[in-house]
Amino acid sequence: MQDLQKRVGAVLALAPVVPVLVIDDLAHAVPLARALVAGGLPAIEVTLRTPVALEAVRAIAAEVEGAAVGVGSVRRPQDFVDALKAGATFAVSPGSSPGLIAAAREIDLPWLPGAATASEAMALLEQGYTQLKFFPAESIGGATALKSLGGPLPELRFCATGGIGANNAREYLALANVPCVGGSWVAPAAAVKAGDWAKVEALAREAAALK
């Protein structure tokens, strides 16, 4: 468990922003990831929200040098298996469950479980998790809530995700318990659809300079 948590921590330390991607067209996966890596955001989360998500992960893992690609929206134990087979280097969930916690212990894949309350964070800490996702961040108190959690739970680190963009990312990144934030603003749907990879790279470069 400690080794897996260290590996999660290493991913979260790669850049101040983890792009959270919903990839509808498999042809976009590799050029999109290359643009993000070129802009300084090597840790990339591809959510399991589309039929091509796992194929996108497989393509990025195989073809994009320097990318640390993970699978997001993990909700079932089988998702861990599928993610590892696709070449993912980490997995992310919006929350946690007994079934997911048990499955995560049986597979060599770093996992970032989600927590929205102090009770959920404490329950995960009891299971050995010190690297968590804070979701949905803006809806559950934002940076103010995360700062409050830092007092009684100083050993926890959070990747805040949900409602975060260029306008408020710095507020989160200024906190000692937030190594990075997750967001989709660095890969706008219109730019991706148009294949405007220069735009994506420019946004990634701005995001990489946030901290």
PDB file of C-alpha atoms in Angstrom:
ATOM      1  CA  MET A   1       0.000   0.000   0.000  1.00  0.00           C
ATOM      2  CA  GLN A   2       2.752   2.463   0.892  1.00  0.00           C
ATOM      3  CA  ASP A   3       4.472   1.846  -2.439  1.00  0.00           C
ATOM      4  CA  LEU A   4       1.228   2.416  -4.356  1.00  0.00           C
ATOM      5  CA  GLN A   5       0.552   5.618  -2.437  1.00  0.00           C
ATOM      6  CA  LYS A   6       4.070   6.846  -3.169  1.00  0.00           C
ATOM      7  CA  ARG A   7       3.445   6.191  -6.845  1.00  0.00           C
ATOM      8  CA  VAL A   8       0.181   8.152  -6.712  1.00  0.00           C
ATOM      9  CA  GLY A   9       2.000  10.969  -4.950  1.00  0.00           C
ATOM     10  CA  ALA A  10       4.644  10.987  -7.676  1.00  0.00           C
ATOM     11  CA  VAL A  11       1.942  11.365 -10.348  1.00  0.00           C
ATOM     12  CA  LEU A  12       0.297  14.237  -8.466  1.00  0.00           C
ATOM     13  CA  ALA A  13       3.670  15.967  -8.181  1.00  0.00           C
ATOM     14  CA  LEU A  14       4.321  15.963 -11.941  1.00  0.00           C
ATOM     15  CA  ALA A  15       2.407  19.191 -12.638  1.00  0.00           C
ATOM     16  CA  PRO A  16      -0.046  21.515 -10.913  1.00  0.00           C
ATOM     17  CA  VAL A  17      -2.897  20.440 -13.201  1.00  0.00           C
ATOM     18  CA  VAL A  18      -4.114  16.996 -14.226  1.00  0.00           C
ATOM     19  CA  PRO A  19      -6.200  17.290 -17.397  1.00  0.00           C
ATOM     20  CA  VAL A  20      -9.484  15.395 -17.050  1.00  0.00           C
ATOM     21  CA  LEU A  21     -10.496  14.217 -20.509  1.00  0.00           C
ATOM     22  CA  VAL A  22     -13.697  12.881 -22.043  1.00  0.00           C
ATOM     23  CA  ILE A  23     -12.570  11.470 -25.384  1.00  0.00           C
ATOM     24  CA  ASP A  24     -15.323  10.772 -27.908  1.00  0.00           C
ATOM     25  CA  ASP A  25     -13.172  10.311 -31.010  1.00  0.00           C
ATOM     26  CA  LEU A  26     -10.279   7.859 -30.752  1.00  0.00           C
ATOM     27  CA  ALA A  27      -8.408   9.785 -33.446  1.00  0.00           C
ATOM     28  CA  HIS A  28      -8.077  12.714 -31.042  1.00  0.00           C
ATOM     29  CA  ALA A  29      -6.430  10.756 -28.226  1.00  0.00           C
ATOM     30  CA  VAL A  30      -2.785  10.778 -29.275  1.00  0.00           C
ATOM     31  CA  PRO A  31      -2.502  14.330 -30.681  1.00  0.00           C
ATOM     32  CA  LEU A  32      -4.431  15.677 -27.679  1.00  0.00           C
ATOM     33  CA  ALA A  33      -2.139  13.935 -25.225  1.00  0.00           C
ATOM     34  CA  ARG A  34       0.951  15.049 -27.138  1.00  0.00           C
ATOM     35  CA  ALA A  35      -0.217  18.668 -26.977  1.00  0.00           C
ATOM     36  CA  LEU A  36      -0.803  18.419 -23.218  1.00  0.00           C
ATOM     37  CA  VAL A  37       2.589  16.823 -22.586  1.00  0.00           C
ATOM     38  CA  ALA A  38       4.301  19.411 -24.799  1.00  0.00           C
ATOM     39  CA  GLY A  39       2.630  22.119 -22.730  1.00  0.00           C
ATOM     40  CA  GLY A  40       3.981  20.666 -19.498  1.00  0.00           C
ATOM     41  CA  LEU A  41       1.084  18.518 -18.261  1.00  0.00           C
ATOM     42  CA  PRO A  42       2.267  14.889 -18.422  1.00  0.00           C
ATOM     43  CA  ALA A  43      -0.249  13.362 -15.976  1.00  0.00           C
ATOM     44  CA  ILE A  44      -3.467  12.809 -17.942  1.00  0.00           C
ATOM     45  CA  GLU A  45      -6.748  11.325 -16.750  1.00  0.00           C
ATOM     46  CA  VAL A  46      -9.003   9.735 -19.369  1.00  0.00           C
ATOM     47  CA  THR A  47     -12.466   9.185 -17.928  1.00  0.00           C
ATOM     48  CA  LEU A  48     -14.434   6.010 -18.549  1.00  0.00           C
ATOM     49  CA  ARG A  49     -17.382   7.967 -19.911  1.00  0.00           C
ATOM     50  CA  THR A  50     -17.178   7.041 -23.580  1.00  0.00           C
ATOM     51  CA  PRO A  51     -16.993   3.748 -25.514  1.00  0.00           C
ATOM     52  CA  VAL A  52     -13.462   4.535 -26.768  1.00  0.00           C
ATOM     53  CA  ALA A  53     -11.963   5.520 -23.404  1.00  0.00           C
ATOM     54  CA  LEU A  54      -9.891   2.390 -22.827  1.00  0.00           C
ATOM     55  CA  GLU A  55      -8.680   2.346 -26.431  1.00  0.00           C
ATOM     56  CA  ALA A  56      -7.667   5.973 -25.984  1.00  0.00           C
ATOM     57  CA  VAL A  57      -5.667   5.067 -22.889  1.00  0.00           C
ATOM     58  CA  ARG A  58      -4.015   2.212 -24.769  1.00  0.00           C
ATOM     59  CA  ALA A  59      -3.045   4.495 -27.652  1.00  0.00           C
ATOM     60  CA  ILE A  60      -1.678   7.237 -25.380  1.00  0.00           C
ATOM     61  CA  ALA A  61       0.300   4.753 -23.296  1.00  0.00           C
ATOM     62  CA  ALA A  62       1.841   3.242 -26.412  1.00  0.00           C
ATOM     63  CA  GLU A  63       2.462   6.331 -28.516  1.00  0.00           C
ATOM     64  CA  VAL A  64       2.882   9.432 -26.348  1.00  0.00           C
ATOM     65  CA  GLU A  65       6.357   9.738 -24.883  1.00  0.00           C
ATOM     66  CA  GLY A  66       6.432  11.308 -21.439  1.00  0.00           C
ATOM     67  CA  ALA A  67       2.729  10.813 -20.711  1.00  0.00           C
ATOM     68  CA  ALA A  68       1.555   9.288 -17.431  1.00  0.00           C
ATOM     69  CA  VAL A  69      -1.929   8.279 -18.470  1.00  0.00           C
ATOM     70  CA  GLY A  70      -4.546   7.246 -15.947  1.00  0.00           C
ATOM     71  CA  VAL A  71      -8.142   6.068 -16.025  1.00  0.00           C
ATOM     72  CA  GLY A  72     -10.837   8.142 -14.356  1.00  0.00           C
ATOM     73  CA  SER A  73     -14.447   7.482 -13.321  1.00  0.00           C
ATOM     74  CA  VAL A  74     -13.454   4.068 -11.958  1.00  0.00           C
ATOM     75  CA  ARG A  75     -16.557   2.670 -10.247  1.00  0.00           C
ATOM     76  CA  ARG A  76     -16.296  -1.139 -10.520  1.00  0.00           C
ATOM     77  CA  PRO A  77     -13.558  -3.608  -9.546  1.00  0.00           C
ATOM     78  CA  GLN A  78     -13.335  -4.721 -13.187  1.00  0.00           C
ATOM     79  CA  ASP A  79     -12.400  -1.164 -14.147  1.00  0.00           C
ATOM     80  CA  PHE A  80      -9.050  -1.634 -12.380  1.00  0.00           C
ATOM     81  CA  VAL A  81      -8.310  -4.736 -14.433  1.00  0.00           C
ATOM     82  CA  ASP A  82      -9.326  -3.069 -17.679  1.00  0.00           C
ATOM     83  CA  ALA A  83      -7.264   0.033 -16.868  1.00  0.00           C
ATOM     84  CA  LEU A  84      -4.125  -1.956 -16.125  1.00  0.00           C
ATOM     85  CA  LYS A  85      -4.505  -4.011 -19.311  1.00  0.00           C
ATOM     86  CA  ALA A  86      -4.850  -0.779 -21.301  1.00  0.00           C
ATOM     87  CA  GLY A  87      -1.538   0.494 -19.947  1.00  0.00           C
ATOM     88  CA  ALA A  88      -2.805   2.995 -17.383  1.00  0.00           C
ATOM     89  CA  THR A  89      -0.320   4.068 -14.709  1.00  0.00           C
ATOM     90  CA  PHE A  90      -2.960   5.173 -12.199  1.00  0.00           C
ATOM     91  CA  ALA A  91      -6.713   5.076 -11.549  1.00  0.00           C
ATOM     92  CA  VAL A  92      -9.081   7.719 -10.178  1.00  0.00           C
ATOM     93  CA  SER A  93     -12.563   7.410  -8.677  1.00  0.00           C
ATOM     94  CA  PRO A  94     -15.175  10.026  -7.780  1.00  0.00           C
ATOM     95  CA  GLY A  95     -15.612   8.311  -4.404  1.00  0.00           C
ATOM     96  CA  SER A  96     -14.899   4.951  -2.821  1.00  0.00           C
ATOM     97  CA  SER A  97     -16.717   1.800  -1.749  1.00  0.00           C
ATOM     98  CA  PRO A  98     -15.825  -1.370   0.172  1.00  0.00           C
ATOM     99  CA  GLY A  99     -15.732  -3.285  -3.102  1.00  0.00           C
ATOM    100  CA  LEU A 100     -13.359  -0.843  -4.760  1.00  0.00           C
ATOM    101  CA  ILE A 101     -11.103  -0.677  -1.701  1.00  0.00           C
ATOM    102  CA  ALA A 102     -10.864  -4.484  -1.654  1.00  0.00           C
ATOM    103  CA  ALA A 103     -10.192  -4.673  -5.386  1.00  0.00           C
ATOM    104  CA  ALA A 104      -7.527  -1.973  -5.241  1.00  0.00           C
ATOM    105  CA  ARG A 105      -5.563  -4.060  -2.740  1.00  0.00           C
ATOM    106  CA  GLU A 106      -5.396  -6.946  -5.209  1.00  0.00           C
ATOM    107  CA  ILE A 107      -3.933  -5.098  -8.185  1.00  0.00           C
ATOM    108  CA  ASP A 108      -0.667  -3.299  -8.890  1.00  0.00           C
ATOM    109  CA  LEU A 109      -2.247  -0.039  -9.961  1.00  0.00           C
ATOM    110  CA  PRO A 110      -2.005   3.177  -7.926  1.00  0.00           C
ATOM    111  CA  TRP A 111      -5.477   4.438  -7.016  1.00  0.00           C
ATOM    112  CA  LEU A 112      -6.722   7.912  -6.138  1.00  0.00           C
ATOM    113  CA  PRO A 113     -10.081   7.475  -4.382  1.00  0.00           C
ATOM    114  CA  GLY A 114     -12.472  10.373  -3.965  1.00  0.00           C
ATOM    115  CA  ALA A 115     -13.653  11.943  -0.717  1.00  0.00           C
ATOM    116  CA  ALA A 116     -16.167  14.743  -0.183  1.00  0.00           C
ATOM    117  CA  THR A 117     -16.321  14.859   3.617  1.00  0.00           C
ATOM    118  CA  ALA A 118     -14.047  14.573   6.639  1.00  0.00           C
ATOM    119  CA  SER A 119     -15.657  11.224   7.495  1.00  0.00           C
ATOM    120  CA  GLU A 120     -14.940   9.803   4.042  1.00  0.00           C
ATOM    121  CA  ALA A 121     -11.367  11.082   4.178  1.00  0.00           C
ATOM    122  CA  MET A 122     -10.842   9.579   7.643  1.00  0.00           C
ATOM    123  CA  ALA A 123     -12.258   6.217   6.526  1.00  0.00           C
ATOM    124  CA  LEU A 124      -9.835   6.133   3.597  1.00  0.00           C
ATOM    125  CA  LEU A 125      -6.958   7.168   5.849  1.00  0.00           C
ATOM    126  CA  GLU A 126      -7.738   4.173   8.072  1.00  0.00           C
ATOM    127  CA  GLN A 127      -7.288   2.013   4.961  1.00  0.00           C
ATOM    128  CA  GLY A 128      -3.868   3.540   4.299  1.00  0.00           C
ATOM    129  CA  TYR A 129      -4.815   6.165   1.723  1.00  0.00           C
ATOM    130  CA  THR A 130      -3.088   9.517   2.131  1.00  0.00           C
ATOM    131  CA  GLN A 131      -3.513  10.733  -1.474  1.00  0.00           C
ATOM    132  CA  LEU A 132      -7.150  11.516  -2.245  1.00  0.00           C
ATOM    133  CA  LYS A 133      -9.359  13.235  -4.783  1.00  0.00           C
ATOM    134  CA  PHE A 134     -11.554  16.037  -3.402  1.00  0.00           C
ATOM    135  CA  PHE A 135     -14.724  15.932  -5.487  1.00  0.00           C
ATOM    136  CA  PRO A 136     -16.882  17.759  -6.479  1.00  0.00           C
ATOM    137  CA  ALA A 137     -14.667  20.511  -5.100  1.00  0.00           C
ATOM    138  CA  GLU A 138     -16.556  23.707  -5.831  1.00  0.00           C
ATOM    139  CA  SER A 139     -19.918  22.210  -4.863  1.00  0.00           C
ATOM    140  CA  ILE A 140     -18.745  21.040  -1.431  1.00  0.00           C
ATOM    141  CA  GLY A 141     -17.045  24.120  -0.098  1.00  0.00           C
ATOM    142  CA  GLY A 142     -14.125  24.658  -2.451  1.00  0.00           C
ATOM    143  CA  ALA A 143     -10.713  25.776  -1.276  1.00  0.00           C
ATOM    144  CA  THR A 144     -12.130  26.985   2.052  1.00  0.00           C
ATOM    145  CA  ALA A 145     -13.316  23.469   2.898  1.00  0.00           C
ATOM    146  CA  LEU A 146      -9.997  21.937   1.876  1.00  0.00           C
ATOM    147  CA  LYS A 147      -8.089  24.403   4.020  1.00  0.00           C
ATOM    148  CA  SER A 148     -10.270  23.436   6.975  1.00  0.00           C
ATOM    149  CA  LEU A 149      -9.564  19.730   6.442  1.00  0.00           C
ATOM    150  CA  GLY A 150      -5.834  20.432   6.566  1.00  0.00           C
ATOM    151  CA  GLY A 151      -5.947  21.245  10.268  1.00  0.00           C
ATOM    152  CA  PRO A 152      -7.253  17.960  11.706  1.00  0.00           C
ATOM    153  CA  LEU A 153      -5.986  15.797   8.820  1.00  0.00           C
ATOM    154  CA  PRO A 154      -2.504  17.141   8.048  1.00  0.00           C
ATOM    155  CA  GLU A 155      -1.198  13.895   6.540  1.00  0.00           C
ATOM    156  CA  LEU A 156      -3.689  13.946   3.666  1.00  0.00           C
ATOM    157  CA  ARG A 157      -3.047  15.391   0.214  1.00  0.00           C
ATOM    158  CA  PHE A 158      -5.868  16.155  -2.202  1.00  0.00           C
ATOM    159  CA  CYS A 159      -6.198  16.564  -5.949  1.00  0.00           C
ATOM    160  CA  ALA A 160      -9.176  18.907  -6.075  1.00  0.00           C
ATOM    161  CA  THR A 161     -11.505  18.350  -9.038  1.00  0.00           C
ATOM    162  CA  GLY A 162     -14.922  19.637 -10.025  1.00  0.00           C
ATOM    163  CA  GLY A 163     -15.691  23.173 -11.087  1.00  0.00           C
ATOM    164  CA  ILE A 164     -12.045  24.226 -11.213  1.00  0.00           C
ATOM    165  CA  GLY A 165     -10.673  26.363 -14.024  1.00  0.00           C
ATOM    166  CA  ALA A 166      -8.033  28.944 -14.785  1.00  0.00           C
ATOM    167  CA  ASN A 167      -9.995  31.498 -12.748  1.00  0.00           C
ATOM    168  CA  ASN A 168      -9.827  29.650  -9.415  1.00  0.00           C
ATOM    169  CA  ALA A 169      -7.073  27.034  -9.679  1.00  0.00           C
ATOM    170  CA  ARG A 170      -4.506  29.208  -7.897  1.00  0.00           C
ATOM    171  CA  GLU A 171      -6.755  29.430  -4.843  1.00  0.00           C
ATOM    172  CA  TYR A 172      -6.541  25.660  -4.435  1.00  0.00           C
ATOM    173  CA  LEU A 173      -2.874  25.340  -5.365  1.00  0.00           C
ATOM    174  CA  ALA A 174      -1.941  27.850  -2.667  1.00  0.00           C
ATOM    175  CA  LEU A 175      -3.001  25.306  -0.021  1.00  0.00           C
ATOM    176  CA  ALA A 176      -0.369  23.076   1.581  1.00  0.00           C
ATOM    177  CA  ASN A 177      -2.550  19.966   1.210  1.00  0.00           C
ATOM    178  CA  VAL A 178      -3.204  20.447  -2.525  1.00  0.00           C
ATOM    179  CA  PRO A 179      -0.337  19.334  -4.808  1.00  0.00           C
ATOM    180  CA  CYS A 180      -2.490  19.633  -7.914  1.00  0.00           C
ATOM    181  CA  VAL A 181      -5.979  20.156  -9.281  1.00  0.00           C
ATOM    182  CA  GLY A 182      -7.881  18.318 -11.972  1.00  0.00           C
ATOM    183  CA  GLY A 183      -9.814  20.024 -14.734  1.00  0.00           C
ATOM    184  CA  SER A 184     -10.997  19.948 -18.304  1.00  0.00           C
ATOM    185  CA  TRP A 185     -10.448  23.606 -19.186  1.00  0.00           C
ATOM    186  CA  VAL A 186      -7.056  22.852 -20.750  1.00  0.00           C
ATOM    187  CA  ALA A 187      -8.755  20.756 -23.424  1.00  0.00           C
ATOM    188  CA  PRO A 188     -11.865  22.704 -24.531  1.00  0.00           C
ATOM    189  CA  ALA A 189     -14.313  20.616 -26.517  1.00  0.00           C
ATOM    190  CA  ALA A 190     -14.334  23.079 -29.411  1.00  0.00           C
ATOM    191  CA  ALA A 191     -10.534  23.074 -29.725  1.00  0.00           C
ATOM    192  CA  VAL A 192     -10.378  19.279 -29.564  1.00  0.00           C
ATOM    193  CA  LYS A 193     -13.122  18.869 -32.148  1.00  0.00           C
ATOM    194  CA  ALA A 194     -11.331  21.312 -34.451  1.00  0.00           C
ATOM    195  CA  GLY A 195      -7.970  19.625 -33.913  1.00  0.00           C
ATOM    196  CA  ASP A 196      -6.534  22.888 -32.641  1.00  0.00           C
ATOM    197  CA  TRP A 197      -3.641  21.286 -30.783  1.00  0.00           C
ATOM    198  CA  ALA A 198      -1.708  24.565 -30.666  1.00  0.00           C
ATOM    199  CA  LYS A 199      -4.542  26.014 -28.577  1.00  0.00           C
ATOM    200  CA  VAL A 200      -4.472  23.013 -26.231  1.00  0.00           C
ATOM    201  CA  GLU A 201      -0.700  23.239 -25.864  1.00  0.00           C
ATOM    202  CA  ALA A 202      -0.934  26.964 -25.079  1.00  0.00           C
ATOM    203  CA  LEU A 203      -3.580  26.364 -22.411  1.00  0.00           C
ATOM    204  CA  ALA A 204      -1.499  23.536 -20.966  1.00  0.00           C
ATOM    205  CA  ARG A 205       1.546  25.785 -20.812  1.00  0.00           C
ATOM    206  CA  GLU A 206      -0.433  28.419 -18.906  1.00  0.00           C
ATOM    207  CA  ALA A 207      -1.734  25.774 -16.504  1.00  0.00           C
ATOM    208  CA  ALA A 208       1.730  24.294 -15.952  1.00  0.00           C
ATOM    209  CA  ALA A 209       2.916  27.723 -14.818  1.00  0.00           C
ATOM    210  CA  LEU A 210       0.254  28.078 -12.123  1.00  0.00           C
ATOM    211  CA  LYS A 211       2.454  26.781  -9.313  1.00  0.00           C
TER     212      LYS A 211
END
